[in-house]
Amino acid sequence: MKLYELTIHKAHRLLKEKQISSRELTRAVLDRIDAVEEKVGAYITVVDQEAMAQAKLADKAISEGNISPLTGIPLSIKDLICTRGIRTTCASKILENFMPPYDATVIKKIKESGAVVVGKVNMDEFAMGSSTENSGLQVTRNPWDLTRIPGGSSGGSAASVAADMCLGSLGSDTGGSIRQPASHCGVVGMKPTYGRVSRFGLVAYASSLDQIGPLTKDVTDCAILMNAVSGYDHRDSTSVSKDVPDYTEALKEGLKGVTVGIPREYNSTNGLDADVLSAVKNAVKVIEGSGAECVEVSLPHTEYAVAAYYLIACSEASSNLARYDGVRYGLRDKDAKTLLQMYNGTRSKGFGPEVQRRIILGTYALSAGYYDAYYGKASQVRTLIMEDFKKAFETCDVLLSPVTPTPAFGIGEKIDDPLTMYLSDIFTLSANLAGIPGMSVPCGFSSQGLPIGLQLMGKHFDEEKLLTVAYNFEQATDFQERKPELWNGD
Ligand code: GLN
């Protein structure tokens, strides 16, 4: 096995036994990036020298007997998580040269654990999208088929993990942006409970929905990264002061006594691909075979989730993105003669078409006279969706569903049709509206060889149950062992 193919936990064992050094491992990952980045296009910024310097420090710590599960492990970071001294672009022209003067709390935490940041990865501009095609900077391709999208918005994170260009990644999920690309790229992704992980230093898209989480090669690695990034932070007023369990303990539990709910509405959704449906049905059988009980549940307000989500997300985005005015930081239109021209010029040149569309939609939804009809109504629907989950969790511990209605689609296929793109988020949005944790774990391949993910959703702060179910499922199957062959589409 090549060093870059290792999972975090396997690399940790080799580092601990001093069979490999972090410098060797990091070099192998950087060489892998050199070899395949031209095809995949996952990285916006690679920091070779800083990574090798961090690896050297990690090796020193290991030689002194200081090793944590992340010491010396090369990771990629979605380019909307602030990294001190490393450009953080949000894949937007408006922040193309933004150099954060501080580290996000999650970065501080993984650095304290000794992890090695190898670079910043591509995404939809300001995390708005489901394909990474809205990046203002570059195209990222799905390592399983280079003519297709990797999913989004954390497409660079998912592609970099799938193509072995890092051992794991941190992404963000506002309406599915960790789970959906994880599903399309055949990796594991978790959106934690809202408040579990600090958002300090995460560039805001929709603050009541955004959450940072891991994308990894397997479920064990997901638990390891969750251990590293979870916990209260006084710098994020919405982070919750609640003890962080050792998530790897959840991997030791079996499925006896676990009840899995299958939402009736999810499996009868229009446009649900036959391969996705059969992979999910097969997953139900595997999970039952491992000892869990499966029951049907109902989430009756599912059909309103897309409308409610896009009203709330765009409204919050229109407010959050007001700060990019060319005055304080980021791009400035230097040709403008007046202040108003400067605002207009900066925002027209700096934001791409999808971001502009959402700012306009959100500003409209929040405007006097329309607020109650749009934002107010959407907030009421959000409460109904939360109540659906509360009720469903009276009869089950975990919910199981597809992550996306179809496997990865072709680059360019849906980009001119924003509504179709929005509708493809149907299965993932509700978890964000309700603030509950959600996860994607590989559960099969389409007839064309494209990965399919299984979504698990749980009660607030019950990430452990998701990890237990996902781990047992992973043990009973071998989907995560298949690797993409990177010559497709050449
Ligand atoms: N696709 C959804 C959107 O465009 C979700 C994005 C995300 O989770 N950041 O808003």
Coordinates of C-alpha atoms and ligand atoms in Angstrom, one line a residue:
M1 CA 0.0 0.0 0.0
K2 CA 1.2 3.5 -0.9
L3 CA 1.6 5.9 2.1
Y4 CA -0.9 8.3 0.7
E5 CA -3.5 5.6 0.5
L6 CA -3.4 5.1 4.3
T7 CA -6.3 6.0 6.5
I8 CA -5.7 8.2 9.5
H9 CA -5.8 5.4 12.0
K10 CA -3.5 3.1 10.0
A11 CA -1.0 6.0 9.5
H12 CA -1.2 6.7 13.2
R13 CA -0.2 3.2 14.1
L14 CA 2.8 3.3 11.7
L15 CA 3.9 6.6 13.0
K16 CA 3.5 5.4 16.6
E17 CA 5.5 2.3 15.9
K18 CA 8.1 4.6 14.1
Q19 CA 7.8 2.5 10.9
I20 CA 7.2 5.8 9.0
S21 CA 7.8 9.4 9.7
S22 CA 5.4 12.3 9.2
R23 CA 7.9 13.8 6.8
E24 CA 7.7 10.6 4.6
L25 CA 4.0 10.6 4.8
T26 CA 3.6 14.3 4.1
R27 CA 6.1 14.1 1.2
A28 CA 4.1 11.1 -0.2
V29 CA 0.9 13.1 0.0
L30 CA 2.5 16.2 -1.6
D31 CA 3.9 14.1 -4.4
R32 CA 0.5 12.5 -4.9
I33 CA -1.0 16.0 -5.2
D34 CA 1.6 16.8 -7.8
A35 CA 0.7 13.7 -9.8
V36 CA -3.1 14.0 -9.9
E37 CA -4.0 17.6 -9.1
E38 CA -4.0 18.5 -12.8
K39 CA -6.8 16.1 -13.4
V40 CA -8.8 16.6 -10.3
G41 CA -8.3 20.3 -9.5
A42 CA -9.1 20.0 -5.8
Y43 CA -6.6 22.4 -4.3
I44 CA -6.8 26.2 -4.5
T45 CA -3.6 26.5 -2.4
V46 CA -0.9 23.9 -1.5
V47 CA 1.5 24.8 1.2
D48 CA 4.4 22.4 0.6
Q49 CA 7.0 24.2 2.8
E50 CA 4.7 24.9 5.7
A51 CA 3.4 21.3 5.6
M52 CA 7.0 19.9 5.6
A53 CA 7.9 22.2 8.5
Q54 CA 4.8 21.0 10.5
A55 CA 5.7 17.4 9.7
K56 CA 9.2 18.0 11.1
L57 CA 7.7 19.3 14.3
A58 CA 5.3 16.3 14.4
D59 CA 8.3 13.9 14.1
K60 CA 10.0 15.7 16.9
A61 CA 6.9 15.4 19.1
I62 CA 6.6 11.7 18.3
S63 CA 10.3 11.1 19.1
E64 CA 9.6 12.7 22.5
G65 CA 6.7 10.4 23.0
N66 CA 4.0 13.0 22.4
I67 CA 1.6 11.5 19.9
S68 CA -2.1 12.1 19.5
P69 CA -4.3 10.3 16.9
L70 CA -3.7 13.3 14.5
T71 CA 0.0 13.9 15.1
G72 CA 1.8 14.1 11.8
I73 CA -1.4 13.4 9.7
P74 CA -1.7 15.4 6.5
L75 CA -5.2 17.0 6.1
S76 CA -6.8 19.4 3.6
I77 CA -9.1 22.2 4.7
K78 CA -12.1 23.7 2.8
D79 CA -11.1 27.2 1.8
L80 CA -13.7 29.0 3.9
I81 CA -12.1 28.0 7.2
C82 CA -9.6 30.7 8.3
T83 CA -6.0 29.7 8.4
R84 CA -3.5 32.2 9.7
G85 CA -1.0 33.2 7.0
I86 CA -2.6 30.9 4.4
R87 CA -4.9 32.6 1.9
T88 CA -8.6 31.8 2.5
T89 CA -10.6 32.6 -0.6
C90 CA -14.0 31.1 -0.2
A91 CA -13.5 30.3 -3.9
S92 CA -14.5 33.9 -4.5
K93 CA -12.9 36.7 -6.4
I94 CA -13.9 39.0 -3.6
L95 CA -11.6 37.2 -1.2
E96 CA -9.0 36.0 -3.7
N97 CA -6.2 37.5 -1.8
F98 CA -7.6 37.4 1.8
M99 CA -4.9 36.4 4.3
P100 CA -6.6 35.7 7.7
P101 CA -4.7 37.1 10.6
Y102 CA -6.0 34.3 12.9
D103 CA -6.8 30.6 12.9
A104 CA -10.3 29.3 13.1
T105 CA -10.9 27.4 16.4
V106 CA -11.0 24.0 14.5
I107 CA -7.6 24.8 12.9
K108 CA -6.2 25.8 16.3
K109 CA -7.5 22.5 17.6
I110 CA -6.1 20.2 14.9
K111 CA -2.8 22.1 15.0
E112 CA -2.6 21.5 18.7
S113 CA -3.2 17.8 18.0
G114 CA -0.2 17.9 15.7
A115 CA -2.0 17.6 12.4
V116 CA -0.3 18.8 9.2
V117 CA -2.3 21.2 6.9
V118 CA -1.2 20.5 3.3
G119 CA -3.5 23.0 1.7
K120 CA -6.9 24.7 1.1
V121 CA -9.4 23.0 -1.2
N122 CA -12.0 24.2 -3.7
M123 CA -15.7 24.7 -3.0
D124 CA -18.8 26.5 -4.4
E125 CA -18.3 30.2 -3.9
F126 CA -19.2 31.0 -0.3
A127 CA -20.5 27.4 0.0
M128 CA -23.5 28.2 -2.2
G129 CA -24.1 25.2 -4.4
S130 CA -24.2 21.4 -4.8
S131 CA -21.6 20.7 -7.4
T132 CA -18.5 23.0 -6.8
E133 CA -19.3 24.5 -10.3
N134 CA -20.0 27.8 -8.6
S135 CA -16.4 28.2 -7.6
G136 CA -15.1 31.5 -8.8
L137 CA -11.6 30.2 -9.2
Q138 CA -11.4 26.7 -10.8
V139 CA -13.2 23.5 -11.7
T140 CA -13.0 20.4 -9.5
R141 CA -13.6 17.0 -11.1
N142 CA -15.0 13.8 -9.5
P143 CA -12.0 11.4 -9.2
W144 CA -14.4 8.5 -10.1
D145 CA -15.2 10.1 -13.5
L146 CA -13.5 13.2 -14.5
T147 CA -16.4 14.4 -16.6
R148 CA -18.6 14.6 -13.5
I149 CA -19.0 16.9 -10.6
P150 CA -17.6 15.9 -7.2
G151 CA -20.6 17.3 -5.4
G152 CA -20.7 20.5 -3.4
S153 CA -20.1 22.7 -1.8
S154 CA -17.2 20.8 -0.1
G155 CA -16.3 19.3 -3.5
G156 CA -12.5 19.9 -3.1
S157 CA -12.6 18.2 0.4
A158 CA -14.4 15.1 -0.9
A159 CA -12.3 14.9 -4.1
S160 CA -9.0 15.3 -2.2
V161 CA -9.9 12.5 0.2
A162 CA -11.2 10.2 -2.6
A163 CA -8.1 10.8 -4.8
D164 CA -5.7 10.2 -1.8
M165 CA -4.4 13.8 -1.9
C166 CA -4.8 14.0 1.9
L167 CA -5.7 11.6 4.6
G168 CA -8.8 13.5 5.7
S169 CA -10.4 16.9 5.3
L170 CA -12.6 19.5 7.1
G171 CA -15.6 20.8 5.2
S172 CA -18.7 22.7 6.1
D173 CA -22.4 21.8 5.8
T174 CA -25.2 24.3 5.6
G175 CA -27.7 22.2 3.7
G176 CA -25.7 19.1 2.7
S177 CA -22.3 20.3 1.7
I178 CA -20.4 17.6 3.6
R179 CA -22.7 14.7 3.1
Q180 CA -23.6 15.3 -0.6
P181 CA -20.0 15.5 -1.9
A182 CA -19.0 12.6 0.4
S183 CA -21.7 10.5 -1.2
H184 CA -20.7 11.5 -4.8
C185 CA -17.0 10.7 -4.1
G186 CA -17.4 7.5 -2.1
V187 CA -16.0 8.8 1.2
V188 CA -17.5 9.3 4.7
G189 CA -18.8 12.7 5.8
M190 CA -20.4 14.0 9.0
K191 CA -22.4 17.1 9.7
P192 CA -22.4 17.4 13.5
T193 CA -25.2 18.7 15.6
Y194 CA -25.5 22.5 15.3
G195 CA -23.4 23.8 18.2
R196 CA -21.2 20.7 18.5
V197 CA -18.2 22.3 16.6
S198 CA -17.2 25.9 16.9
R199 CA -17.9 28.1 13.9
F200 CA -15.4 30.7 15.0
G201 CA -13.3 31.5 11.9
L202 CA -15.7 29.8 9.5
V203 CA -16.7 32.3 6.9
A204 CA -20.4 32.7 7.4
Y205 CA -23.0 31.6 4.7
A206 CA -26.2 31.0 6.7
S207 CA -25.2 31.2 10.4
S208 CA -28.2 29.3 11.8
L209 CA -27.4 26.3 9.6
D210 CA -23.6 26.3 9.1
Q211 CA -21.6 23.6 10.8
I212 CA -18.0 22.3 10.3
G213 CA -17.3 18.6 10.0
P214 CA -15.0 15.9 8.7
L215 CA -14.7 14.0 5.4
T216 CA -12.6 10.9 5.7
K217 CA -11.7 7.5 4.1
D218 CA -13.6 5.5 6.7
V219 CA -15.9 5.7 9.8
T220 CA -13.0 5.3 12.3
D221 CA -11.3 8.3 10.9
C222 CA -14.5 10.3 11.1
A223 CA -14.7 9.5 14.8
I224 CA -11.1 10.5 15.3
L225 CA -11.6 13.9 13.6
M226 CA -14.8 14.5 15.5
N227 CA -12.9 14.0 18.8
A228 CA -10.4 16.6 17.6
V229 CA -12.8 19.4 16.5
S230 CA -15.8 19.1 18.9
G231 CA -16.5 21.1 22.0
Y232 CA -17.5 24.4 23.5
D233 CA -15.8 27.6 22.4
H234 CA -16.5 31.0 24.1
R235 CA -15.8 32.6 20.7
D236 CA -18.9 31.1 19.1
S237 CA -22.0 32.0 21.1
T238 CA -24.0 29.1 19.5
S239 CA -21.5 26.5 20.4
V240 CA -22.9 24.3 23.2
S241 CA -21.2 23.6 26.5
K242 CA -21.7 19.8 26.6
D243 CA -19.1 17.1 27.3
V244 CA -17.5 15.6 24.3
P245 CA -17.5 11.8 24.4
D246 CA -14.7 9.7 23.0
Y247 CA -16.4 9.1 19.6
T248 CA -14.2 6.1 18.9
E249 CA -15.9 4.3 21.8
A250 CA -19.2 4.3 19.7
L251 CA -17.5 2.0 17.2
K252 CA -17.4 -0.8 19.7
E253 CA -21.2 -1.0 20.1
G254 CA -23.3 -3.5 18.2
L255 CA -26.7 -2.9 16.5
K256 CA -28.8 -5.1 18.9
G257 CA -31.6 -2.9 20.3
V258 CA -31.0 -0.1 17.8
T259 CA -34.2 1.0 15.9
V260 CA -33.7 2.5 12.5
G261 CA -36.5 4.6 11.0
I262 CA -37.1 4.8 7.3
P263 CA -38.9 8.0 6.3
R264 CA -41.8 7.0 4.0
E265 CA -41.7 10.3 2.1
Y266 CA -37.9 10.0 1.3
N267 CA -38.2 6.8 -0.7
S268 CA -41.1 8.0 -2.9
T269 CA -39.4 11.3 -3.9
N270 CA -39.8 12.2 -7.6
G271 CA -36.7 11.7 -9.6
L272 CA -35.1 9.1 -7.2
D273 CA -32.7 7.1 -9.3
A274 CA -33.2 3.3 -9.5
D275 CA -29.6 2.5 -8.6
V276 CA -29.7 4.8 -5.5
L277 CA -33.0 3.3 -4.4
S278 CA -31.7 -0.3 -4.7
A279 CA -28.4 0.6 -2.9
V280 CA -30.4 2.1 0.0
K281 CA -32.8 -0.9 0.1
N282 CA -29.8 -3.2 0.2
A283 CA -28.3 -1.2 3.0
V284 CA -31.5 -1.6 5.0
K285 CA -31.1 -5.4 4.6
V286 CA -27.5 -5.3 5.7
I287 CA -28.3 -3.2 8.8
E288 CA -31.2 -5.5 9.7
G289 CA -28.8 -8.5 9.2
S290 CA -26.5 -6.9 11.7
G291 CA -29.2 -6.9 14.4
A292 CA -31.0 -3.5 14.1
E293 CA -34.7 -3.3 13.8
C294 CA -36.1 -1.2 10.9
V295 CA -39.4 0.6 11.1
E296 CA -41.2 3.0 8.8
V297 CA -41.6 6.6 10.0
S298 CA -43.2 9.7 8.6
L299 CA -41.7 13.2 8.1
P300 CA -44.8 14.8 6.6
H301 CA -43.3 18.3 6.0
T302 CA -40.4 17.1 3.9
E303 CA -41.9 18.6 0.7
Y304 CA -41.6 22.1 2.1
A305 CA -37.9 21.7 3.1
V306 CA -36.4 23.0 -0.1
A307 CA -38.5 26.2 -0.1
A308 CA -38.0 26.9 3.6
Y309 CA -34.3 26.2 3.4
Y310 CA -33.6 28.4 0.4
L311 CA -35.6 31.3 1.9
I312 CA -33.8 31.1 5.2
A313 CA -30.3 30.4 3.8
C314 CA -30.5 33.3 1.2
S315 CA -31.9 35.7 3.8
E316 CA -29.0 35.0 6.2
A317 CA -26.6 35.1 3.3
S318 CA -27.8 38.5 2.2
S319 CA -27.1 39.8 5.7
N320 CA -23.8 38.0 6.2
L321 CA -22.4 39.0 2.8
A322 CA -23.2 42.7 3.3
R323 CA -19.7 43.0 4.9
Y324 CA -18.0 42.6 1.6
D325 CA -18.2 46.3 0.6
G326 CA -14.6 46.9 -0.6
V327 CA -13.9 49.2 2.4
R328 CA -12.4 46.9 5.0
Y329 CA -10.9 43.9 3.2
G330 CA -11.1 41.9 0.1
L331 CA -11.5 43.2 -3.5
R332 CA -12.1 46.9 -4.1
D333 CA -13.2 48.4 -7.4
K334 CA -10.5 51.0 -7.9
D335 CA -12.1 52.6 -11.0
A336 CA -15.1 53.8 -9.1
K337 CA -15.5 57.6 -8.7
T338 CA -18.0 57.7 -5.9
L339 CA -18.7 55.6 -2.8
L340 CA -21.8 54.1 -4.3
Q341 CA -20.0 53.2 -7.5
M342 CA -17.3 51.6 -5.4
Y343 CA -19.9 49.4 -3.5
N344 CA -21.6 48.4 -6.7
G345 CA -18.5 47.8 -8.7
T346 CA -16.8 45.8 -5.9
R347 CA -19.8 43.6 -5.4
S348 CA -20.6 43.1 -9.1
K349 CA -17.1 42.2 -10.0
G350 CA -16.3 40.3 -6.8
F351 CA -19.4 38.0 -6.5
G352 CA -20.2 35.3 -9.0
P353 CA -23.7 34.9 -10.5
E354 CA -25.1 32.4 -8.0
V355 CA -24.0 34.5 -5.0
Q356 CA -25.5 37.5 -6.6
R357 CA -28.8 35.6 -7.2
R358 CA -29.0 34.6 -3.6
I359 CA -28.2 38.0 -2.2
I360 CA -31.0 39.4 -4.3
L361 CA -33.4 36.6 -3.3
G362 CA -32.5 37.0 0.4
T363 CA -32.7 40.8 0.4
Y364 CA -36.2 40.6 -1.2
A365 CA -37.4 37.9 1.3
L366 CA -36.3 40.2 4.2
S367 CA -37.7 43.4 2.8
A368 CA -40.4 45.3 4.6
G369 CA -43.8 44.1 3.4
Y370 CA -42.5 40.7 2.4
Y371 CA -40.8 39.6 5.6
D372 CA -43.8 37.8 7.1
A373 CA -44.8 36.2 3.9
Y374 CA -41.4 34.8 3.1
Y375 CA -38.8 34.7 6.0
G376 CA -41.5 34.5 8.7
K377 CA -43.3 31.7 6.9
A378 CA -40.1 29.8 6.3
S379 CA -39.2 30.0 9.9
Q380 CA -42.6 28.5 10.9
V381 CA -42.1 25.7 8.4
R382 CA -38.7 25.1 10.0
T383 CA -40.4 24.5 13.3
L384 CA -42.8 22.0 11.7
I385 CA -39.8 20.1 10.2
M386 CA -38.1 20.1 13.7
E387 CA -41.3 18.7 15.2
D388 CA -41.5 16.0 12.5
F389 CA -38.0 14.8 13.6
K390 CA -38.9 14.9 17.3
K391 CA -41.9 12.8 16.6
A392 CA -40.0 10.3 14.4
F393 CA -37.3 9.9 17.1
E394 CA -40.0 8.8 19.6
T395 CA -40.0 5.5 17.7
C396 CA -36.5 5.2 16.4
D397 CA -32.9 6.0 17.3
V398 CA -31.6 6.8 13.8
L399 CA -33.1 7.7 10.5
L400 CA -31.9 6.2 7.2
S401 CA -32.3 7.6 3.7
P402 CA -30.5 8.4 0.4
V403 CA -28.1 11.4 0.5
T404 CA -28.9 12.5 -3.0
P405 CA -31.6 11.5 -5.5
T406 CA -29.0 10.6 -8.2
P407 CA -25.3 9.7 -8.4
A408 CA -22.9 12.5 -9.6
F409 CA -24.1 14.3 -12.7
G410 CA -22.1 15.7 -15.5
I411 CA -20.2 18.9 -15.3
G412 CA -22.3 21.6 -16.9
E413 CA -25.5 19.5 -16.9
K414 CA -27.5 21.4 -14.4
I415 CA -25.6 24.7 -14.0
D416 CA -28.1 26.7 -16.0
D417 CA -31.1 25.5 -14.0
P418 CA -30.7 26.6 -10.4
L419 CA -34.1 25.2 -9.4
T420 CA -33.2 21.6 -10.5
M421 CA -29.9 22.1 -8.6
Y422 CA -31.8 23.3 -5.4
L423 CA -34.2 20.3 -5.6
S424 CA -31.4 17.8 -5.6
D425 CA -30.8 18.9 -1.9
I426 CA -34.1 17.4 -0.8
F427 CA -32.7 14.7 1.5
T428 CA -30.0 16.7 3.3
L429 CA -31.5 20.2 4.0
S430 CA -33.9 19.1 6.8
A431 CA -31.1 18.0 9.1
N432 CA -29.7 21.5 9.0
L433 CA -33.1 23.1 9.5
A434 CA -33.6 20.9 12.6
G435 CA -30.0 21.2 13.8
I436 CA -29.6 17.4 14.0
P437 CA -26.5 15.4 13.0
G438 CA -26.3 13.7 9.7
M439 CA -23.8 11.5 8.0
S440 CA -23.0 9.9 4.6
V441 CA -21.4 6.5 4.3
P442 CA -20.7 4.6 1.1
C443 CA -23.4 2.1 0.3
G444 CA -22.9 1.0 -3.3
F445 CA -22.1 1.9 -6.8
S446 CA -24.4 2.8 -9.8
S447 CA -24.4 0.7 -13.0
Q448 CA -21.9 3.3 -14.3
G449 CA -19.5 2.7 -11.4
L450 CA -20.3 5.9 -9.5
P451 CA -20.4 5.9 -5.7
I452 CA -23.7 6.1 -3.8
G453 CA -24.0 7.2 -0.2
L454 CA -26.3 6.3 2.6
Q455 CA -27.6 9.0 4.9
L456 CA -28.0 8.5 8.6
M457 CA -29.5 11.2 10.8
G458 CA -29.7 11.2 14.6
K459 CA -31.0 13.0 17.6
H460 CA -29.3 16.2 18.8
F461 CA -25.9 15.4 20.1
D462 CA -26.2 11.7 19.3
E463 CA -23.4 11.5 16.8
E464 CA -22.4 8.3 18.6
K465 CA -25.4 6.4 17.3
L466 CA -24.7 7.4 13.8
L467 CA -21.1 6.3 14.1
T468 CA -22.2 3.0 15.6
V469 CA -24.6 2.2 12.8
A470 CA -22.2 3.5 10.1
Y471 CA -19.3 1.4 11.5
N472 CA -21.3 -1.8 11.7
F473 CA -22.5 -1.2 8.2
E474 CA -19.0 -0.5 7.0
Q475 CA -17.8 -3.7 8.6
A476 CA -20.5 -5.7 6.9
T477 CA -19.7 -4.3 3.4
D478 CA -16.6 -3.5 1.4
F479 CA -17.6 -0.4 -0.6
Q480 CA -15.0 1.9 1.0
E481 CA -12.2 -0.5 -0.2
R482 CA -12.8 0.4 -3.9
K483 CA -10.6 3.2 -5.2
P484 CA -11.2 5.4 -8.2
E485 CA -9.0 4.8 -11.2
L486 CA -7.9 8.3 -12.2
W487 CA -7.7 7.8 -15.9
N488 CA -11.4 7.9 -16.6
G489 CA -12.5 10.7 -18.9
D490 CA -9.1 11.4 -20.4
Ligands
GLN1 N1 -26.6 23.0 -1.8 C1 -27.0 23.8 -0.7 C2 -26.9 25.3 -1.0 O1 -26.5 25.6 -2.1 C3 -26.2 23.5 0.5 C4 -24.8 24.1 0.6 C5 -24.1 23.9 1.8 O2 -24.4 23.0 2.6 N2 -23.1 24.8 2.1 O3 -27.2 26.1 -0.2

